[in-house]
Coordinates of C-alpha atoms in Angstrom, one line a residue:
M304 CA 170.8 -93.2 65.5
M305 CA 173.6 -91.0 64.1
N306 CA 176.7 -90.1 66.5
I307 CA 176.5 -86.5 65.8
S308 CA 175.1 -85.4 69.4
V309 CA 178.6 -83.6 70.4
Q310 CA 178.7 -81.9 67.2
L311 CA 175.4 -80.6 67.5
C312 CA 176.1 -79.2 71.1
G313 CA 179.3 -77.5 69.4
L314 CA 177.1 -76.0 66.8
V315 CA 174.7 -74.6 69.4
F316 CA 177.5 -73.0 71.2
D317 CA 178.4 -71.3 67.9
L318 CA 175.0 -70.2 67.1
V319 CA 174.8 -68.7 70.4
L320 CA 178.0 -66.6 69.9
V321 CA 176.4 -65.5 66.5
F322 CA 173.3 -64.5 68.2
F323 CA 175.2 -62.2 70.9
I324 CA 177.6 -61.0 68.2
V325 CA 174.7 -60.0 65.9
R326 CA 172.9 -58.1 68.5
H327 CA 175.6 -55.6 69.3
E328 CA 177.5 -53.1 67.0
G329 CA 181.1 -54.0 66.1
V330 CA 183.7 -51.4 66.3
G331 CA 185.8 -53.1 63.3
L332 CA 189.1 -54.0 65.3
Y333 CA 191.4 -56.4 63.7
G334 CA 191.2 -59.1 66.2
E335 CA 187.4 -58.9 66.2
R336 CA 187.3 -59.3 62.5
I337 CA 189.5 -62.4 62.8
F338 CA 187.4 -63.8 65.5
K339 CA 184.3 -63.4 63.4
K340 CA 186.1 -65.3 60.5
C341 CA 187.2 -68.0 63.0
L342 CA 183.6 -68.4 64.2
F343 CA 182.4 -68.8 60.7
V344 CA 185.2 -71.3 59.7
Y345 CA 184.6 -73.4 62.8
S346 CA 180.7 -73.5 62.4
C347 CA 181.4 -74.5 58.8
C348 CA 183.8 -77.3 60.3
I349 CA 181.2 -78.6 62.5
I350 CA 178.4 -78.5 59.9
L351 CA 180.8 -80.5 57.5
D352 CA 181.6 -82.9 60.2
I353 CA 177.8 -83.5 60.6
L354 CA 177.4 -83.9 56.8
S355 CA 180.3 -86.2 56.5
V356 CA 178.7 -88.4 59.2
I357 CA 175.7 -88.3 57.6
A358 CA 177.3 -89.4 54.4
I359 CA 179.0 -92.2 55.9
E360 CA 175.8 -93.3 57.9
N361 CA 174.1 -93.5 54.5
D362 CA 176.9 -95.2 52.5
E363 CA 174.4 -97.6 50.8
Y364 CA 172.7 -94.7 49.2
I365 CA 175.7 -92.5 48.4
A366 CA 178.4 -92.9 46.0
P367 CA 181.9 -93.6 47.6
F368 CA 183.4 -90.6 45.9
V369 CA 180.8 -88.3 47.4
I370 CA 181.5 -89.6 50.9
A371 CA 185.3 -89.4 50.3
A372 CA 184.6 -85.6 49.2
A373 CA 182.6 -84.8 52.1
C374 CA 185.2 -86.4 54.6
K375 CA 187.8 -84.5 52.8
M376 CA 186.0 -81.2 53.2
Y377 CA 185.6 -81.8 56.7
L378 CA 189.3 -82.7 57.4
I379 CA 190.4 -79.5 55.2
S380 CA 188.0 -77.3 57.3
L381 CA 189.4 -78.9 60.5
M382 CA 193.0 -77.9 59.4
A383 CA 191.6 -74.6 58.1
S384 CA 190.0 -73.8 61.7
A385 CA 193.3 -74.4 63.5
A386 CA 195.0 -72.1 60.8
Y387 CA 192.6 -69.2 61.5
G388 CA 193.4 -69.9 65.3
F389 CA 197.0 -69.3 64.8
V390 CA 196.1 -66.0 62.9
Y391 CA 193.9 -64.8 65.7
S392 CA 196.7 -65.7 68.2
Y393 CA 199.4 -63.4 66.6
S394 CA 196.6 -60.4 65.7
D395 CA 197.9 -58.2 68.6
I396 CA 201.7 -58.7 67.3
E397 CA 202.0 -55.8 64.9
H398 CA 205.4 -56.8 63.3
L399 CA 204.2 -60.2 62.6
R400 CA 200.5 -59.1 61.6
D401 CA 202.0 -56.5 59.0
N402 CA 204.9 -58.9 57.8
S403 CA 203.6 -60.2 54.3
H404 CA 206.3 -62.7 54.1
F405 CA 205.0 -64.3 57.5
K406 CA 201.4 -64.2 56.1
Y407 CA 202.4 -65.7 52.9
G408 CA 204.4 -68.6 54.7
I409 CA 201.4 -69.3 56.9
T410 CA 199.0 -69.4 53.7
G411 CA 201.5 -71.5 52.0
V412 CA 201.6 -74.1 54.7
A413 CA 197.8 -74.1 54.9
I414 CA 197.6 -74.7 51.2
I415 CA 200.2 -77.5 51.2
G416 CA 198.1 -79.1 53.9
A417 CA 194.9 -78.8 52.0
V418 CA 196.5 -80.2 48.8
L419 CA 197.6 -83.3 50.7
I420 CA 194.3 -83.8 52.3
A421 CA 192.5 -83.4 48.9
V422 CA 194.9 -85.8 47.1
L423 CA 195.5 -88.5 49.6
P424 CA 193.3 -91.4 50.0
V425 CA 190.6 -91.4 52.8
S426 CA 188.8 -94.4 54.3
Y427 CA 186.1 -94.4 56.8
F428 CA 184.6 -97.0 59.4
H429 CA 180.9 -97.5 60.1
S430 CA 179.9 -99.8 62.6
G431 CA 176.7 -99.0 64.7
R432 CA 177.1 -95.7 66.3
T433 CA 180.8 -95.7 65.6
I434 CA 181.7 -93.5 62.6
Y435 CA 184.9 -92.0 61.7
S436 CA 187.2 -91.4 58.7
Y437 CA 190.9 -92.5 58.5
G438 CA 193.7 -93.2 56.2
P439 CA 196.7 -90.9 54.8
S440 CA 194.3 -88.0 54.3
A441 CA 193.0 -88.0 57.8
M442 CA 196.7 -88.2 59.1
A443 CA 197.7 -85.3 57.0
A444 CA 195.0 -83.2 58.7
F445 CA 196.0 -84.6 62.2
V446 CA 199.7 -83.6 61.4
F447 CA 198.9 -79.9 60.0
A448 CA 196.0 -79.0 62.3
P449 CA 198.3 -80.0 65.6
L450 CA 201.1 -78.0 64.0
F451 CA 199.0 -74.8 63.9
I452 CA 197.6 -75.4 67.5
I453 CA 200.8 -76.1 68.9
S454 CA 202.2 -72.9 66.9
S455 CA 199.5 -70.9 68.5
F456 CA 200.4 -71.9 72.1
L457 CA 204.0 -71.3 71.3
M458 CA 202.9 -67.7 70.0
T459 CA 201.8 -67.0 73.5
V460 CA 204.9 -68.2 75.1
F461 CA 207.5 -66.3 73.0
Y462 CA 205.4 -63.1 72.3
G463 CA 203.3 -63.2 75.3
K464 CA 204.7 -59.7 76.6
Q465 CA 203.4 -58.1 73.4
M466 CA 199.8 -59.6 73.9
N467 CA 196.9 -58.6 76.1
T468 CA 197.1 -60.7 79.4
H469 CA 193.6 -61.8 79.3
K470 CA 194.0 -62.8 75.5
R471 CA 197.4 -64.7 76.3
R472 CA 195.3 -66.8 78.8
A473 CA 192.3 -67.3 77.0
I474 CA 194.3 -68.5 73.8
R475 CA 196.2 -71.0 76.0
A476 CA 193.0 -72.4 77.2
W477 CA 191.5 -72.6 73.7
M478 CA 194.6 -74.4 72.3
I479 CA 194.7 -76.9 75.3
L480 CA 191.0 -77.7 74.8
E481 CA 191.6 -78.2 71.0
M482 CA 194.6 -80.3 71.5
T483 CA 193.1 -82.5 74.1
A484 CA 190.0 -83.2 71.8
A485 CA 192.1 -84.0 69.0
T486 CA 194.3 -86.3 70.9
L487 CA 191.4 -87.9 72.4
Q488 CA 189.9 -88.3 68.9
F489 CA 192.9 -89.5 67.4
I490 CA 193.3 -92.4 70.1
F491 CA 189.5 -93.0 70.1
P492 CA 188.3 -92.2 66.4
Q493 CA 184.9 -92.9 67.4
A494 CA 184.7 -89.8 69.7
L495 CA 184.0 -87.0 67.5
L496 CA 185.4 -84.2 70.1
V497 CA 187.5 -81.9 67.8
G498 CA 184.4 -79.6 66.7
F499 CA 182.9 -79.4 70.3
G500 CA 186.4 -78.6 71.8
S501 CA 186.8 -75.9 69.3
S502 CA 183.5 -74.3 69.9
L503 CA 184.1 -74.5 73.6
G504 CA 187.2 -72.6 73.2
L505 CA 185.7 -70.1 71.0
F506 CA 183.1 -69.5 73.7
I507 CA 186.1 -68.7 76.2
L508 CA 187.4 -66.4 73.8
Y509 CA 184.1 -64.4 73.5
S510 CA 183.6 -64.5 77.2
E511 CA 187.0 -63.1 77.9
L512 CA 187.8 -61.0 75.0
E513 CA 185.4 -60.6 72.1
N514 CA 182.2 -59.9 74.0
P515 CA 181.1 -56.6 72.6
E516 CA 180.0 -55.3 76.0
A517 CA 184.0 -55.2 76.9
Y518 CA 184.3 -52.4 74.3
L519 CA 181.5 -50.2 75.6
D520 CA 181.5 -47.5 78.2
K521 CA 179.7 -48.6 81.1
V522 CA 177.8 -45.1 81.6
T523 CA 176.7 -44.2 78.3
G524 CA 176.7 -47.6 76.1
C525 CA 178.8 -46.1 73.4
F526 CA 182.3 -47.2 72.6
S527 CA 184.8 -46.6 75.5
A528 CA 187.9 -44.3 75.5
E529 CA 190.0 -47.6 75.5
T530 CA 188.2 -48.9 72.5
F531 CA 188.8 -45.5 70.8
K532 CA 192.5 -45.9 71.1
M533 CA 192.5 -49.3 69.7
Y534 CA 190.4 -48.3 66.8
V535 CA 192.2 -45.1 65.7
S536 CA 195.6 -46.6 66.3
Q537 CA 194.5 -49.5 63.8
E538 CA 192.9 -47.0 61.3
Y539 CA 196.5 -45.2 61.3
M540 CA 198.3 -48.6 61.0
E541 CA 196.2 -49.4 58.2
V542 CA 196.5 -46.1 56.5
K543 CA 192.7 -45.5 56.3
Q544 CA 191.2 -42.2 56.3
F545 CA 188.6 -40.8 58.3
S546 CA 186.9 -37.6 59.6
S547 CA 185.8 -37.0 62.9
I548 CA 183.7 -34.4 65.3
I549 CA 185.0 -34.1 68.8
V550 CA 182.4 -33.0 71.2
C551 CA 184.0 -30.8 73.9
N552 CA 181.8 -30.7 76.9
S553 CA 182.6 -28.5 79.9
R554 CA 185.0 -30.5 82.2
E555 CA 182.7 -30.2 85.1
W556 CA 178.9 -29.6 84.9
K557 CA 178.4 -29.4 88.7
L558 CA 175.3 -31.5 88.4
G559 CA 174.2 -34.4 90.8
E560 CA 175.7 -37.8 89.8
E561 CA 172.5 -39.3 88.6
E562 CA 171.5 -36.2 86.6
E563 CA 175.0 -36.1 84.8
R564 CA 174.4 -39.9 84.1
R565 CA 170.9 -39.1 82.6
I566 CA 172.3 -36.3 80.4
L567 CA 175.2 -38.3 79.0
V568 CA 173.0 -41.2 78.2
E569 CA 170.7 -38.6 76.4
M570 CA 173.4 -37.3 74.5
T571 CA 174.8 -40.6 73.5
E572 CA 171.4 -41.8 72.1
Y573 CA 171.2 -38.4 70.1
L574 CA 174.7 -38.7 68.7
H575 CA 174.1 -42.5 68.1
S576 CA 171.3 -41.4 65.5
F577 CA 174.1 -40.1 63.0
G578 CA 175.1 -43.5 62.2
S579 CA 178.8 -43.0 62.8
K580 CA 181.0 -44.8 65.2
L581 CA 180.6 -43.0 68.7
F582 CA 183.2 -42.9 71.6
R583 CA 183.4 -41.3 75.0
I584 CA 186.7 -40.4 75.1
H585 CA 187.7 -38.1 78.1
G586 CA 185.3 -37.0 80.9
N587 CA 182.2 -35.7 79.1
D588 CA 183.8 -35.7 75.6
F589 CA 182.6 -37.7 72.7
V590 CA 184.0 -38.2 69.2
L591 CA 182.1 -39.4 66.0
I592 CA 184.2 -41.3 63.5
Y593 CA 183.1 -41.3 59.9
D594 CA 185.2 -43.8 57.8
K595 CA 185.9 -43.1 54.4
K596 CA 183.3 -44.6 52.0
E597 CA 183.7 -45.5 48.5
E598 CA 182.6 -42.2 47.3
H599 CA 185.3 -39.6 47.0
E600 CA 185.5 -37.5 50.4
M601 CA 181.8 -38.8 51.1
N602 CA 182.7 -39.0 54.8
E603 CA 183.7 -35.5 54.7
I604 CA 180.5 -34.4 53.3
E605 CA 178.4 -36.5 55.8
S606 CA 180.4 -35.3 58.8
A607 CA 180.3 -31.5 58.0
V608 CA 176.4 -31.7 57.4
N609 CA 175.9 -33.4 60.5
L610 CA 178.1 -31.1 62.7
D611 CA 175.8 -28.1 61.7
V612 CA 172.8 -30.1 63.1
I613 CA 174.7 -31.4 66.1
R614 CA 175.8 -27.9 66.9
Q615 CA 172.4 -26.7 66.7
R616 CA 171.1 -29.1 69.0
F617 CA 173.8 -28.5 71.5
K618 CA 172.7 -24.8 71.8
E619 CA 169.2 -26.3 73.3
P620 CA 169.2 -27.5 76.9
W621 CA 169.9 -31.1 78.0
G622 CA 167.6 -32.3 80.8
G623 CA 166.6 -28.5 81.5
H624 CA 170.1 -27.4 81.7
F625 CA 172.1 -25.3 79.2
L626 CA 175.7 -26.7 78.8
T627 CA 178.6 -25.3 77.3
T628 CA 179.8 -27.3 74.4
K629 CA 182.7 -26.7 71.8
F630 CA 183.6 -28.5 68.8
L631 CA 186.6 -29.8 67.3
Y632 CA 186.2 -30.9 63.5
I633 CA 189.0 -32.8 61.6
P634 CA 187.8 -33.4 58.0
D635 CA 190.9 -35.4 57.2
S636 CA 192.6 -37.9 59.8
H637 CA 195.8 -37.4 57.7
I638 CA 196.6 -34.4 59.6
A639 CA 198.0 -36.8 62.3
S640 CA 199.9 -39.9 61.5
S641 CA 199.1 -41.7 64.6
L642 CA 197.0 -42.0 67.5
D643 CA 199.4 -40.1 69.5
E644 CA 199.5 -37.1 67.2
Y645 CA 195.8 -37.3 67.0
N646 CA 195.3 -37.3 70.8
D647 CA 198.2 -34.2 71.0
I648 CA 196.0 -32.2 68.4
Y649 CA 192.8 -33.0 70.6
S650 CA 194.5 -32.1 73.9
R651 CA 196.2 -28.9 72.5
Y652 CA 193.2 -27.4 70.8
R653 CA 190.3 -28.5 73.2
D654 CA 190.9 -25.7 75.6
T655 CA 191.9 -23.1 73.0
F656 CA 188.3 -21.7 72.1
T657 CA 187.5 -17.8 72.8
N658 CA 184.3 -17.2 74.3
A659 CA 182.6 -16.4 71.0
E660 CA 183.7 -19.7 69.3
D661 CA 182.1 -22.8 69.4
M662 CA 183.9 -24.7 66.7
K663 CA 187.4 -25.2 65.3
T664 CA 188.1 -26.8 61.9
L665 CA 191.5 -28.5 62.3
D666 CA 193.6 -28.8 59.2
D667 CA 197.3 -29.7 58.4
S668 CA 198.6 -26.7 60.0
A669 CA 197.4 -28.4 63.5
G670 CA 199.1 -31.5 62.6
Q671 CA 202.2 -29.5 61.6
S672 CA 202.2 -27.6 64.9
I673 CA 202.0 -30.8 66.9
R674 CA 205.1 -32.4 64.9
E675 CA 207.0 -29.3 65.5
F676 CA 206.1 -29.4 69.1
R677 CA 207.1 -33.0 69.7
Q678 CA 210.1 -32.2 67.5
M679 CA 210.9 -29.5 69.9
I680 CA 210.5 -31.7 72.9
L681 CA 213.2 -33.9 71.6
E682 CA 215.4 -31.1 70.8
I683 CA 215.1 -29.9 74.2
K684 CA 216.0 -33.1 75.8
D685 CA 218.9 -33.8 73.5
A686 CA 220.1 -30.3 74.3
L687 CA 219.9 -31.2 78.1
S688 CA 221.8 -34.4 77.7
T689 CA 224.5 -33.2 75.4
D690 CA 225.2 -29.9 77.4
R691 CA 223.8 -27.6 74.4
V692 CA 221.7 -25.1 76.9
E693 CA 223.7 -21.9 76.9
V694 CA 223.2 -18.8 79.0
F695 CA 223.2 -15.3 77.5
Y696 CA 223.3 -12.2 79.6
Q697 CA 221.4 -8.8 79.1
P698 CA 222.9 -6.0 80.9
I699 CA 220.8 -3.8 83.2
Y700 CA 221.7 0.1 83.5
S701 CA 221.6 2.0 86.6
I702 CA 220.2 5.5 86.3
A703 CA 221.6 6.5 89.6
T704 CA 225.2 5.4 88.9
D705 CA 225.3 5.7 85.2
T706 CA 226.8 2.1 84.9
F707 CA 225.7 -1.4 84.4
V708 CA 225.1 -3.0 87.9
S709 CA 223.2 -6.3 86.9
A710 CA 222.0 -8.4 84.2
E711 CA 219.3 -11.0 83.4
A712 CA 220.5 -14.5 82.7
L713 CA 218.4 -15.9 79.5
A714 CA 218.4 -19.6 78.2
R715 CA 219.5 -20.5 74.8
I716 CA 219.9 -23.7 73.2
R717 CA 222.7 -24.2 70.6
G718 CA 221.3 -26.3 67.8
E719 CA 223.5 -29.3 66.5
D720 CA 224.1 -27.0 63.2
G721 CA 225.6 -24.4 65.6
K722 CA 222.7 -21.8 65.4
L723 CA 220.9 -20.8 68.3
V724 CA 217.3 -21.8 68.8
M725 CA 215.5 -18.7 70.2
P726 CA 213.5 -18.9 73.4
G727 CA 210.3 -18.0 71.8
K728 CA 210.4 -21.7 70.3
F729 CA 211.5 -23.6 73.0
I730 CA 210.3 -21.9 76.2
P731 CA 206.7 -22.4 75.6
V732 CA 207.2 -26.1 74.8
A733 CA 209.5 -26.5 77.8
E734 CA 206.9 -24.9 80.2
E735 CA 204.0 -27.3 78.8
T736 CA 205.9 -30.4 79.3
G737 CA 207.8 -29.6 82.7
L738 CA 211.2 -29.5 81.0
I739 CA 211.5 -26.0 81.9
E740 CA 212.5 -27.1 85.5
Q741 CA 215.6 -28.8 84.2
I742 CA 216.4 -25.9 82.0
G743 CA 216.0 -23.5 84.7
E744 CA 218.2 -25.6 87.1
R745 CA 221.0 -25.8 84.2
V746 CA 220.8 -21.9 83.9
F747 CA 221.2 -21.4 87.5
E748 CA 224.0 -23.6 87.7
R749 CA 225.8 -21.9 84.5
T750 CA 225.0 -18.4 86.1
C751 CA 226.6 -19.2 89.4
E752 CA 229.5 -20.6 87.6
C753 CA 229.8 -17.4 85.9
I754 CA 229.4 -15.1 88.8
K755 CA 232.4 -17.2 90.4
E756 CA 234.8 -17.6 87.5
H757 CA 234.4 -14.2 86.0
R758 CA 234.3 -12.4 89.5
L759 CA 231.3 -10.1 88.3
K760 CA 231.2 -8.2 91.4
E761 CA 234.6 -6.7 90.8
I762 CA 233.4 -5.4 87.4
G763 CA 230.5 -3.7 88.8
I764 CA 227.7 -6.5 88.4
E765 CA 226.1 -6.6 91.9
Y766 CA 223.7 -9.2 91.2
V767 CA 222.3 -11.3 88.3
E768 CA 218.7 -12.2 87.8
V769 CA 217.6 -15.6 86.9
N770 CA 214.1 -16.5 85.9
L771 CA 212.0 -19.0 88.0
S772 CA 209.1 -20.8 86.2
V773 CA 205.7 -21.6 87.6
S774 CA 206.6 -25.2 88.0
Q775 CA 209.9 -24.3 89.8
C776 CA 208.2 -22.2 92.3
E777 CA 205.7 -24.9 92.9
N778 CA 208.4 -27.4 93.5
P779 CA 209.0 -28.0 97.5
M780 CA 212.8 -28.7 96.7
L781 CA 213.5 -25.4 95.0
S782 CA 215.0 -23.8 98.0
T783 CA 217.1 -26.8 99.0
T784 CA 218.2 -27.4 95.6
Y785 CA 219.3 -23.6 94.8
D786 CA 220.9 -23.5 98.1
E787 CA 223.3 -26.6 97.4
I788 CA 224.1 -25.3 93.8
M789 CA 225.2 -21.9 95.4
K790 CA 227.3 -23.5 97.9
S791 CA 228.8 -25.9 95.4
R792 CA 229.8 -23.0 93.3
G793 CA 231.0 -20.8 96.0
V794 CA 228.4 -18.1 95.1
T795 CA 227.0 -15.7 98.0
P796 CA 223.2 -15.6 97.7
S797 CA 223.3 -11.8 97.6
E798 CA 224.6 -12.0 94.1
V799 CA 221.6 -13.7 92.9
N800 CA 218.4 -12.1 92.1
L801 CA 215.4 -14.4 91.3
E802 CA 212.6 -13.5 89.2
I803 CA 209.0 -14.8 89.6
T804 CA 206.4 -14.1 87.1
E805 CA 202.8 -13.1 88.1
S806 CA 200.5 -16.0 87.1
S807 CA 197.1 -16.8 87.7
T808 CA 198.0 -20.6 87.0
L809 CA 200.3 -20.6 90.2
N810 CA 198.4 -23.2 92.2
Q811 CA 200.8 -23.6 95.3
R812 CA 201.3 -20.2 96.6
N813 CA 202.2 -21.3 99.9
I814 CA 205.1 -23.5 98.5
L815 CA 206.2 -20.5 96.7
L816 CA 206.2 -18.1 99.6
E817 CA 207.8 -20.9 101.8
N818 CA 210.8 -21.1 98.9
M819 CA 210.9 -17.5 98.9
N820 CA 211.3 -17.1 102.5
K821 CA 213.9 -19.8 102.8
L822 CA 215.8 -18.5 99.9
M823 CA 215.6 -14.8 101.4
D824 CA 216.9 -15.8 104.8
L825 CA 220.0 -17.1 102.9
G826 CA 220.5 -13.7 101.4
C827 CA 218.8 -14.1 97.9
R828 CA 216.5 -11.2 96.6
F829 CA 213.5 -11.5 94.5
S830 CA 212.1 -9.6 91.4
L831 CA 208.5 -9.3 90.0
D832 CA 209.1 -9.9 86.6
D833 CA 206.6 -9.0 83.5
F834 CA 204.6 -6.6 85.8
G835 CA 201.4 -5.4 83.9
T836 CA 200.8 -8.5 82.1
G837 CA 199.2 -10.7 84.7
E838 CA 195.7 -10.8 86.0
S839 CA 196.6 -10.1 89.7
N840 CA 199.6 -7.6 89.6
L841 CA 198.7 -5.3 92.5
N842 CA 198.0 -8.3 94.9
Y843 CA 201.4 -9.6 93.8
I844 CA 203.1 -6.6 94.9
M845 CA 201.4 -6.5 98.1
D846 CA 201.6 -10.5 98.8
M847 CA 205.1 -11.5 97.7
P848 CA 208.3 -10.2 99.5
V849 CA 210.0 -8.9 96.5
N850 CA 212.7 -6.3 96.1
I851 CA 212.2 -5.1 92.5
V852 CA 209.3 -4.7 90.1
K853 CA 210.1 -5.1 86.5
F854 CA 207.7 -3.6 84.1
D855 CA 207.1 -5.6 81.0
R856 CA 208.1 -4.3 77.5
S857 CA 204.4 -4.0 76.2
M858 CA 203.4 -1.7 79.3
V859 CA 206.7 0.6 78.6
Q860 CA 205.4 0.8 75.0
E861 CA 202.1 1.7 76.2
Y862 CA 203.5 4.5 78.1
F863 CA 204.7 6.4 75.4
N864 CA 201.6 5.5 73.0
N865 CA 198.8 5.7 75.2
D866 CA 197.7 9.0 77.4
K867 CA 195.6 6.7 79.8
A868 CA 198.2 4.4 80.2
K869 CA 200.7 7.2 80.8
V870 CA 198.7 8.4 83.8
V871 CA 198.3 4.5 85.2
I872 CA 201.8 3.8 84.8
T873 CA 203.0 7.1 86.5
N874 CA 200.9 6.6 89.5
T875 CA 201.9 2.9 89.8
V876 CA 205.6 4.0 89.8
N877 CA 205.1 6.4 92.4
M878 CA 203.0 3.9 94.5
I879 CA 205.9 1.3 94.1
K880 CA 208.5 3.7 95.2
Q881 CA 206.5 4.9 98.2
L882 CA 206.6 0.9 99.0
G883 CA 210.5 1.1 99.2
L884 CA 210.7 -1.0 96.0
K885 CA 213.0 -0.7 93.0
T886 CA 211.9 -0.6 89.5
V887 CA 213.0 -1.8 86.1
A888 CA 211.7 -0.8 82.7
E889 CA 212.2 -3.6 80.2
G890 CA 212.1 -3.5 76.4
V891 CA 213.5 0.3 76.0
E892 CA 214.8 0.5 72.5
T893 CA 215.1 4.2 71.6
E894 CA 216.7 7.3 73.3
E895 CA 213.5 8.9 73.5
Q896 CA 212.4 6.2 75.6
V897 CA 215.3 6.2 77.8
E898 CA 214.9 10.0 78.5
G899 CA 211.1 9.3 79.2
I900 CA 211.9 6.7 81.4
K901 CA 214.5 8.6 83.6
A902 CA 212.0 11.3 83.7
L903 CA 209.5 8.9 85.2
G904 CA 211.6 8.0 88.0
I905 CA 212.4 4.3 87.1
D906 CA 215.7 3.0 88.9
Y907 CA 217.1 0.7 86.0
I908 CA 216.8 0.2 82.3
Q909 CA 217.1 -3.0 80.3
G910 CA 216.5 -3.2 76.5
F911 CA 218.0 -3.3 73.0
Y912 CA 218.9 0.4 73.3
Y913 CA 221.9 -0.6 75.4
S914 CA 222.3 -4.1 74.5
K915 CA 220.8 -7.4 73.1
P916 CA 221.4 -10.6 75.3
L917 CA 225.1 -11.5 74.9
S918 CA 227.2 -14.8 75.3
T919 CA 229.3 -14.9 78.3
D920 CA 232.3 -13.7 76.7
D921 CA 230.7 -10.7 74.9
F922 CA 228.9 -9.9 78.3
I923 CA 232.3 -9.6 80.1
R924 CA 233.8 -7.6 77.2
F925 CA 231.0 -5.2 77.2
I926 CA 230.7 -4.5 81.1
N927 CA 234.4 -4.2 81.1
E928 CA 234.3 -1.6 78.5
K929 CA 231.1 0.4 79.5
N930 CA 231.7 0.2 83.3
S931 CA 235.5 1.4 82.9
R932 CA 234.8 4.6 81.4

């Protein structure tokens, strides 16, 4: 009776793993690919171990050189198994995985070990059920294999923080099992445990990490959002090309939980039929990834054809419900250079559809827009940290006094090259990222310093208007922070007028009103900026305790170009005046417009006709010159 029962148990473990792996679709992650190679090499090692035992068992029938070859092949596979385990252990560590010199070094060590095992003599022992090989060749295997096993364990020690926690623990357990089995087999050669220990370690790895179920979304059964991140990140690191269809479903279907789950499963089964990798990425959104095939741009052709079919299907009901679905199509993944850029493109364009649109094709311009966006974020952060945020002032003319009585403070960024970055470039980015709060606070500080240092009241400037962003208005600490700034700069609150913009995105109206009331109690006043561009302007005038209403430039232009608008604006101005509020016309550019605005009964005029926004020094000179006439 041959002593192969332990090896057969290990082989059964490996076959069970093969069965489960074959049953599920693989996503193609690097670690997943290495694990499959490990399983193949380890299975070959066990099979070769069994074959070597069979050869020794039948030594009276088999030539010695054949037995020696069988033993050496097993020993080489034993060392190769340990080497592949080492490769798997660093598969999460990018700078090692992508380091060709490091990989060549590992390959070189493995080749040296294989050559030594092959050329050194090997002997074997056979007495009853006790069968094993020994000699210099076996000693070489029992040097190189533990070398790789110990290196794998040390990898989890020195690079553990760069590994998945579960992977780190699983690899340590795997290597301890292998080392224990190798040590026992070295001490008791008749105990052929190495193959079984390796297989048991692989089984632990599969259970902890490589189980395909771990990559799946629990609701739909397609790949999960986390798997999507790992896969796309890998695709970009390996500079592979793919096309993708992003299915953007409504954020809320307003259906029951079970009904929503049923529809998601139905969608998944349908989208799976197109043969691409399918991921559920965010909420009810899906993405289909088409990897580049051998044929030139074949993935783009296939995905484009499938997109037309998918769009038609999504116009039909799901589970009896018509759902609003939009599609983002990315023919070439190279419009982004990383997972982060890809996600930024998805996030930015997902909610930009008009009602009539159901699809957008995104090209290089989308990627360029994202890169410019991210570059502007860095520019804003650097400008804040290096004090390159400046304040320009645009004078505001009083029709009643024929002088300039106020100004609007406007944020500017001075580039490192000394040129100004215009607000149209950085303000939208700052608002989207929340950096506008820091900019707004910096502008307020500089404005207070200007009011105090240049004694603006003495040259006729009664107050300076400072814009508040939506995010600032929703900050409960706004009134406290601004009160502290005014006190620290020695500015009277009446010298400051804060501008709020009518916005349908203002979610915390109660916080805004609380901030306004606190600041008004201190003596600040408020203006409603950009009147005529929002969705609830009349409600704002009635609801908000503002002192001044500022007509947006576009509304002023309409007054002179549209007879209907002229009637509406005339009546609106009269209504505002009856409420006891002051009015400002923005964007006035010609003398004809000035005369028309005066006739309309507006109180103040702001625009290029009088002056563009000026630096602090130029503003002071301008006011001194104009108000001293």
